[in-house]
Amino acid sequence: MSIISNDINKAIEVLLQDEVIGFPTETVYGLAGNIFSEKAIDKIYSIKKRPSFNPLIVHLHSVHKLSAIAKNIPDIATELAKKFWPGPLTLILEKQENISCKITANKNTVAVRIPNHPKALSLLQKIPFPLAAPSANPFKSVSPTSAQHVYHYFKNDISFILDGGNCESGIESTIIGFKNEKPLLYRHGAVSIESIEKIAGKVSIITNNETNPDAPGMLLKHYSPKTKLILTENIFETIENNRHQKIGLITFYKEIISSSVQHQIILSKNKNLEEAARNLFAALIELDEMNIDMIIAERFPEESLGRSINDRLTRAAF
Ligand code: AMP
Ligand code: MG
């Protein structure tokens, strides 16, 4: 696995050649390239098999660089940035003219955030351009939370993965946009709605719509393992109904004793939603590698990061 490395200078060398790297952040790993390199941006879309209607997130290391990317920034956006950056909050803002329409999927808005990961920040500080980085998973599959996951997906497509260890949040950023200066939620993520509402007031939630041009990342099927996944509120009944199948089980904190369950992953024995979010994607990837017929996952409490976890599991089950 020699393409996985700690060497930031090597990462810079590869990026300066208009190439794409595996990039650690606190949310999930990204596939990163120079936002001003058409070659790098085209490669991100092609190796991810991402449809061109699905825009990328721009990663900065400092809020001082924001005005080069976005303009007419609403006051609430500035407040949110002050509170949550660096961190897992993406803001959708009006784009500056020089931001390529390939990055924004022809929209006049751009998605931007400052990641809270020492390696990512140190890399971003050393290069003269921001990085466009969508999650480093093939379109619709489970997002990667370790350098090894990125290797598993893209070892034949990229020549370098910057190793930043396991992702601290383990779930994507929360995405907030604005309409008439009022906040809109585009994607549940690692920052809870409750904590955003403390700063921004009531946040309206954009509902799922496969053809809604404002919300390209909200596809109903996403984050999906190859193995069939059932999301349930009644774990015992679902296990009983599928007792002749080889079952992989994901629970929040309970241990379930059942002879039908081949393998069980408890996401947080301490009943901690942040820990559960951190472990979610690795659990899906691990179970997907096992010889089982189905994954049964327990629905989480619909509060705080439990909502973000339910969002991912609902799309994974679709
Ligand atoms: P990911 O590929 O997982 O990093 O997610 C990036 C997501 O950001 C996309 O799928 C979109 O949902 C969202 N996004 C990026 N730019 C925009 C934009 N201009 N307007 C709305 N959503 C955006
Ligand atoms: Mg993604």
Coordinates of C-alpha atoms and ligand atoms in Angstrom, one line a residue:
M1 CA 0.0 0.0 0.0
S2 CA 2.8 2.4 -0.8
I3 CA 0.5 5.0 -2.2
I4 CA -0.7 5.7 1.4
S5 CA 1.7 8.1 2.9
N6 CA 2.2 10.8 5.6
D7 CA 4.3 12.9 3.3
I8 CA 2.7 16.3 2.8
N9 CA 5.4 17.4 0.4
K10 CA 4.7 14.5 -1.9
A11 CA 0.9 15.4 -1.8
I12 CA 1.9 18.9 -2.9
E13 CA 4.0 17.5 -5.7
V14 CA 1.2 15.4 -7.0
L15 CA -1.4 18.2 -6.8
L16 CA 1.0 20.6 -8.7
Q17 CA 0.9 18.1 -11.5
D18 CA -2.8 18.6 -11.8
E19 CA -3.4 15.2 -10.3
V20 CA -6.0 14.0 -7.8
I21 CA -5.1 12.7 -4.3
G22 CA -6.9 11.0 -1.4
F23 CA -7.3 13.7 1.2
P24 CA -8.1 13.3 4.9
T25 CA -10.6 15.5 6.6
E26 CA -12.5 15.2 9.9
T27 CA -15.7 14.2 8.1
V28 CA -14.7 11.6 5.5
Y29 CA -11.8 11.2 3.1
G30 CA -12.0 13.3 -0.1
L31 CA -10.7 13.0 -3.6
A32 CA -9.0 16.4 -3.9
G33 CA -7.7 18.5 -6.8
N34 CA -6.8 22.1 -7.5
I35 CA -10.0 24.0 -8.1
F36 CA -8.4 25.9 -10.9
S37 CA -7.2 22.8 -12.8
E38 CA -9.7 21.6 -15.4
K39 CA -7.7 18.3 -15.7
A40 CA -7.9 17.6 -12.0
I41 CA -11.6 18.5 -11.7
D42 CA -12.5 16.3 -14.8
K43 CA -10.6 13.4 -13.2
I44 CA -12.5 13.7 -9.9
Y45 CA -15.8 13.4 -11.8
S46 CA -14.6 10.5 -14.0
I47 CA -13.0 8.3 -11.4
K48 CA -16.0 8.8 -9.0
K49 CA -18.4 8.2 -11.8
R50 CA -20.2 11.3 -10.4
P51 CA -22.8 12.8 -12.6
S52 CA -21.9 16.3 -13.7
F53 CA -25.1 17.8 -12.1
N54 CA -23.6 17.1 -8.7
P55 CA -21.3 19.9 -7.5
L56 CA -18.1 19.7 -5.5
I57 CA -17.2 21.3 -2.1
V58 CA -14.3 23.8 -2.1
H59 CA -11.9 23.4 0.9
L60 CA -10.0 26.5 2.3
H61 CA -7.6 26.8 5.1
S62 CA -8.5 30.3 6.2
V63 CA -11.7 32.5 6.2
H64 CA -9.5 35.3 4.7
K65 CA -9.6 33.4 1.4
L66 CA -13.4 33.2 1.4
S67 CA -14.0 36.4 -0.5
A68 CA -11.9 35.1 -3.4
I69 CA -14.5 32.2 -3.8
A70 CA -17.8 33.7 -2.7
K71 CA -19.6 37.1 -2.6
N72 CA -22.6 38.8 -1.1
I73 CA -22.2 36.6 2.0
P74 CA -25.2 36.8 4.3
D75 CA -24.5 37.9 7.9
I76 CA -25.9 34.6 9.3
A77 CA -23.4 32.7 7.1
T78 CA -20.6 34.8 8.6
E79 CA -21.9 34.0 12.1
L80 CA -22.0 30.3 11.3
A81 CA -18.5 30.3 9.8
K82 CA -17.2 32.0 13.0
K83 CA -18.8 29.4 15.2
F84 CA -18.2 26.2 13.2
W85 CA -15.0 26.7 11.1
P86 CA -12.7 24.9 10.9
G87 CA -15.3 22.2 11.1
P88 CA -17.9 20.0 9.5
L89 CA -20.2 22.7 8.2
T90 CA -20.5 23.5 4.5
L91 CA -22.0 26.8 3.4
I92 CA -23.6 27.3 0.0
L93 CA -22.8 30.9 -1.1
E94 CA -23.0 33.0 -4.2
K95 CA -19.9 32.2 -6.3
Q96 CA -17.2 34.6 -7.6
E97 CA -17.0 34.7 -11.4
N98 CA -13.6 32.9 -11.6
I99 CA -15.0 29.7 -9.9
S100 CA -15.5 27.2 -12.7
C101 CA -19.0 26.0 -13.5
K102 CA -17.6 22.5 -13.4
I103 CA -17.2 22.8 -9.7
T104 CA -20.6 24.3 -9.1
A105 CA -22.4 22.1 -11.7
N106 CA -23.4 25.3 -13.6
K107 CA -25.0 26.9 -10.5
N108 CA -24.3 30.5 -9.4
T109 CA -23.6 29.1 -5.9
V110 CA -20.5 27.4 -4.5
A111 CA -20.2 25.1 -1.6
V112 CA -17.3 25.9 0.8
R113 CA -15.8 24.9 4.1
I114 CA -12.7 24.8 6.2
P115 CA -11.9 21.3 7.4
N116 CA -10.9 20.7 10.9
H117 CA -8.1 18.2 10.4
P118 CA -4.4 19.1 11.1
K119 CA -3.0 17.4 7.9
A120 CA -5.7 18.8 5.7
L121 CA -5.1 22.3 7.1
S122 CA -1.4 22.0 6.8
L123 CA -1.6 20.9 3.2
L124 CA -4.1 23.7 2.3
Q125 CA -1.8 26.3 3.9
K126 CA 1.1 25.2 1.8
I127 CA -0.5 25.3 -1.7
P128 CA -1.5 28.4 -3.6
F129 CA -5.0 27.2 -4.5
P130 CA -8.1 25.7 -2.6
L131 CA -9.0 22.1 -3.1
A132 CA -12.2 20.8 -4.6
A133 CA -12.9 17.5 -2.8
P134 CA -16.0 15.4 -2.9
S135 CA -16.1 12.2 -0.7
A136 CA -13.7 9.6 -2.0
N137 CA -16.2 6.9 -2.8
P138 CA -17.6 5.8 -6.1
F139 CA -21.0 7.5 -6.8
K140 CA -23.7 6.1 -4.4
S141 CA -21.4 3.9 -2.4
V142 CA -20.4 4.1 1.3
S143 CA -18.1 7.0 2.1
P144 CA -14.5 6.3 3.3
T145 CA -13.4 7.0 6.8
S146 CA -9.8 5.7 6.5
A147 CA -6.9 5.8 4.0
Q148 CA -7.4 2.1 3.6
H149 CA -11.0 2.6 2.5
V150 CA -9.8 5.1 -0.2
Y151 CA -7.2 2.6 -1.3
H152 CA -9.8 -0.1 -1.6
Y153 CA -11.9 2.1 -3.9
F154 CA -9.3 3.9 -6.0
K155 CA -6.0 2.1 -5.9
N156 CA -6.1 1.9 -9.7
D157 CA -7.0 5.5 -10.3
I158 CA -4.9 7.6 -8.1
S159 CA -1.2 7.6 -7.2
F160 CA -1.3 9.2 -3.7
I161 CA -3.3 9.0 -0.5
L162 CA -2.4 11.4 2.3
D163 CA -2.9 9.4 5.5
G164 CA -4.7 11.3 8.3
G165 CA -5.8 8.3 10.4
N166 CA -9.5 7.5 11.0
C167 CA -11.9 10.4 10.5
E168 CA -13.0 12.0 13.8
S169 CA -16.6 12.8 12.7
G170 CA -17.0 9.9 10.3
I171 CA -20.0 11.4 8.6
E172 CA -20.2 14.2 6.0
S173 CA -20.5 17.9 6.7
T174 CA -23.9 19.5 7.3
I175 CA -24.7 21.7 4.3
I176 CA -26.5 25.0 4.8
G177 CA -27.6 27.4 2.0
F178 CA -29.6 30.6 2.2
K179 CA -32.7 32.0 0.6
N180 CA -33.4 35.7 1.3
E181 CA -30.7 35.4 4.0
K182 CA -32.7 32.6 5.7
P183 CA -30.9 29.3 6.4
L184 CA -31.9 26.1 4.5
L185 CA -30.6 22.6 5.2
Y186 CA -29.4 20.8 2.1
R187 CA -27.8 17.8 4.0
H188 CA -27.9 16.5 7.5
G189 CA -24.3 16.0 8.7
A190 CA -21.8 16.1 11.5
V191 CA -23.1 19.4 12.9
S192 CA -26.5 18.9 14.5
I193 CA -29.4 21.1 13.3
E194 CA -30.0 21.9 17.0
S195 CA -26.6 23.6 17.3
I196 CA -27.0 25.5 14.0
E197 CA -30.4 26.8 15.1
K198 CA -28.8 28.2 18.2
I199 CA -26.9 30.6 16.0
A200 CA -29.1 31.0 12.9
G201 CA -32.6 30.6 14.2
K202 CA -35.1 28.2 12.5
V203 CA -33.6 26.2 9.7
S204 CA -35.9 25.1 6.9
I205 CA -35.3 21.6 5.6
I206 CA -35.2 21.0 1.9
T207 CA -37.2 17.8 1.2
N208 CA -36.0 15.0 -1.0
N209 CA -36.6 15.4 -4.7
E210 CA -34.6 13.5 -7.2
T211 CA -35.0 16.3 -9.8
N212 CA -34.7 19.3 -7.5
P213 CA -31.8 21.2 -9.2
D214 CA -31.0 23.0 -5.9
A215 CA -30.2 19.8 -4.0
P216 CA -28.2 17.5 -6.2
G217 CA -26.6 15.5 -3.4
M218 CA -29.9 14.4 -1.9
L219 CA -30.4 11.4 -4.0
L220 CA -32.6 8.9 -2.4
K221 CA -30.2 6.0 -2.9
H222 CA -26.7 6.9 -1.6
Y223 CA -24.2 5.6 0.9
S224 CA -25.2 2.1 -0.1
P225 CA -23.4 -1.1 0.6
K226 CA -23.6 -3.9 -2.1
T227 CA -25.4 -6.0 0.5
K228 CA -29.1 -5.4 1.0
L229 CA -29.8 -3.2 4.0
I230 CA -33.0 -3.1 6.1
L231 CA -33.5 -0.2 8.5
T232 CA -35.9 -1.0 11.3
E233 CA -37.5 0.3 14.4
N234 CA -38.2 -3.2 15.7
I235 CA -34.9 -5.1 15.6
F236 CA -36.2 -8.4 17.1
E237 CA -39.1 -8.6 14.7
T238 CA -36.9 -7.9 11.7
I239 CA -34.4 -10.6 12.8
E240 CA -37.2 -13.1 13.4
N241 CA -38.7 -12.4 9.9
N242 CA -35.4 -13.0 8.3
R243 CA -34.2 -15.9 10.6
H244 CA -33.2 -18.1 7.6
Q245 CA -30.8 -15.5 6.2
K246 CA -27.2 -14.8 7.2
I247 CA -27.6 -11.5 9.0
G248 CA -25.1 -8.7 9.8
L249 CA -26.5 -6.4 12.5
I250 CA -25.8 -2.8 13.3
T251 CA -27.1 -1.5 16.6
F252 CA -26.7 1.8 18.5
Y253 CA -25.6 0.5 21.9
K254 CA -27.5 -2.8 22.6
E255 CA -26.0 -6.3 22.2
I256 CA -28.5 -8.6 20.6
I257 CA -28.2 -12.4 21.3
S258 CA -29.6 -14.3 18.4
S259 CA -28.5 -17.4 16.5
S260 CA -29.5 -15.8 13.2
V261 CA -27.0 -13.0 13.6
Q262 CA -23.7 -13.9 12.0
H263 CA -21.9 -10.7 12.9
Q264 CA -22.9 -7.7 15.0
I265 CA -21.4 -4.3 15.2
I266 CA -22.4 -2.0 18.1
L267 CA -21.7 1.6 17.1
S268 CA -21.4 3.0 20.6
K269 CA -21.6 0.9 23.7
N270 CA -21.7 4.2 25.7
K271 CA -24.8 5.4 23.8
N272 CA -22.9 8.3 22.4
L273 CA -24.3 9.6 19.0
E274 CA -20.9 11.2 18.0
E275 CA -19.1 7.9 18.5
A276 CA -21.9 6.1 16.6
A277 CA -21.6 8.5 13.7
R278 CA -17.8 8.1 13.7
N279 CA -18.2 4.3 13.4
L280 CA -21.1 4.1 11.0
F281 CA -19.5 3.9 7.5
A282 CA -16.6 1.7 8.7
A283 CA -19.3 -0.7 10.0
L284 CA -21.1 -0.7 6.7
I285 CA -17.9 -1.3 4.7
E286 CA -16.8 -4.1 7.1
L287 CA -20.2 -6.0 6.9
D288 CA -20.2 -5.5 3.1
E289 CA -17.0 -7.5 2.9
M290 CA -18.5 -10.4 4.8
N291 CA -20.3 -13.3 3.4
I292 CA -23.8 -12.4 4.7
D293 CA -27.2 -12.1 3.0
M294 CA -28.4 -8.8 4.5
I295 CA -27.5 -6.0 6.9
I296 CA -30.2 -5.1 9.5
A297 CA -29.6 -1.7 11.0
E298 CA -31.5 -0.2 14.0
R299 CA -33.1 3.2 13.5
F300 CA -31.6 5.9 15.7
P301 CA -33.4 8.4 18.0
E302 CA -34.5 11.3 15.7
E303 CA -32.4 13.9 17.5
S304 CA -29.0 15.6 17.1
L305 CA -26.6 13.4 15.1
G306 CA -29.2 10.6 15.3
R307 CA -31.0 12.4 12.5
S308 CA -27.9 12.4 10.3
I309 CA -27.3 8.7 11.0
N310 CA -30.9 7.9 10.1
D311 CA -30.5 10.0 6.9
R312 CA -27.5 8.0 5.8
L313 CA -29.1 4.6 6.7
T314 CA -32.4 5.5 5.0
R315 CA -30.5 6.2 1.7
A316 CA -28.3 3.1 2.2
A317 CA -31.5 1.1 2.5
F318 CA -33.3 2.6 -0.5
Ligands
AMP1 P1 -19.7 15.1 -1.3 O1 -19.5 14.7 -2.7 O2 -20.1 13.9 -0.5 O3 -18.5 15.8 -0.7 O4 -20.9 16.1 -1.2 C1 -20.9 17.3 -1.9 C2 -22.3 17.8 -1.9 O5 -22.4 19.1 -1.7 C3 -23.0 17.6 -3.2 O6 -23.5 16.3 -3.4 C4 -24.2 18.6 -3.1 O7 -25.3 18.0 -2.4 C5 -23.6 19.6 -2.2 N1 -23.3 20.9 -3.0 C6 -22.2 21.3 -3.4 N2 -22.3 22.4 -4.1 C7 -23.6 22.8 -4.0 C8 -24.4 23.9 -4.5 N3 -23.8 24.9 -5.1 N4 -25.7 23.9 -4.2 C9 -26.2 22.9 -3.5 N5 -25.6 21.8 -3.1 C10 -24.3 21.8 -3.3
MG2 MG -20.4 12.0 -1.1

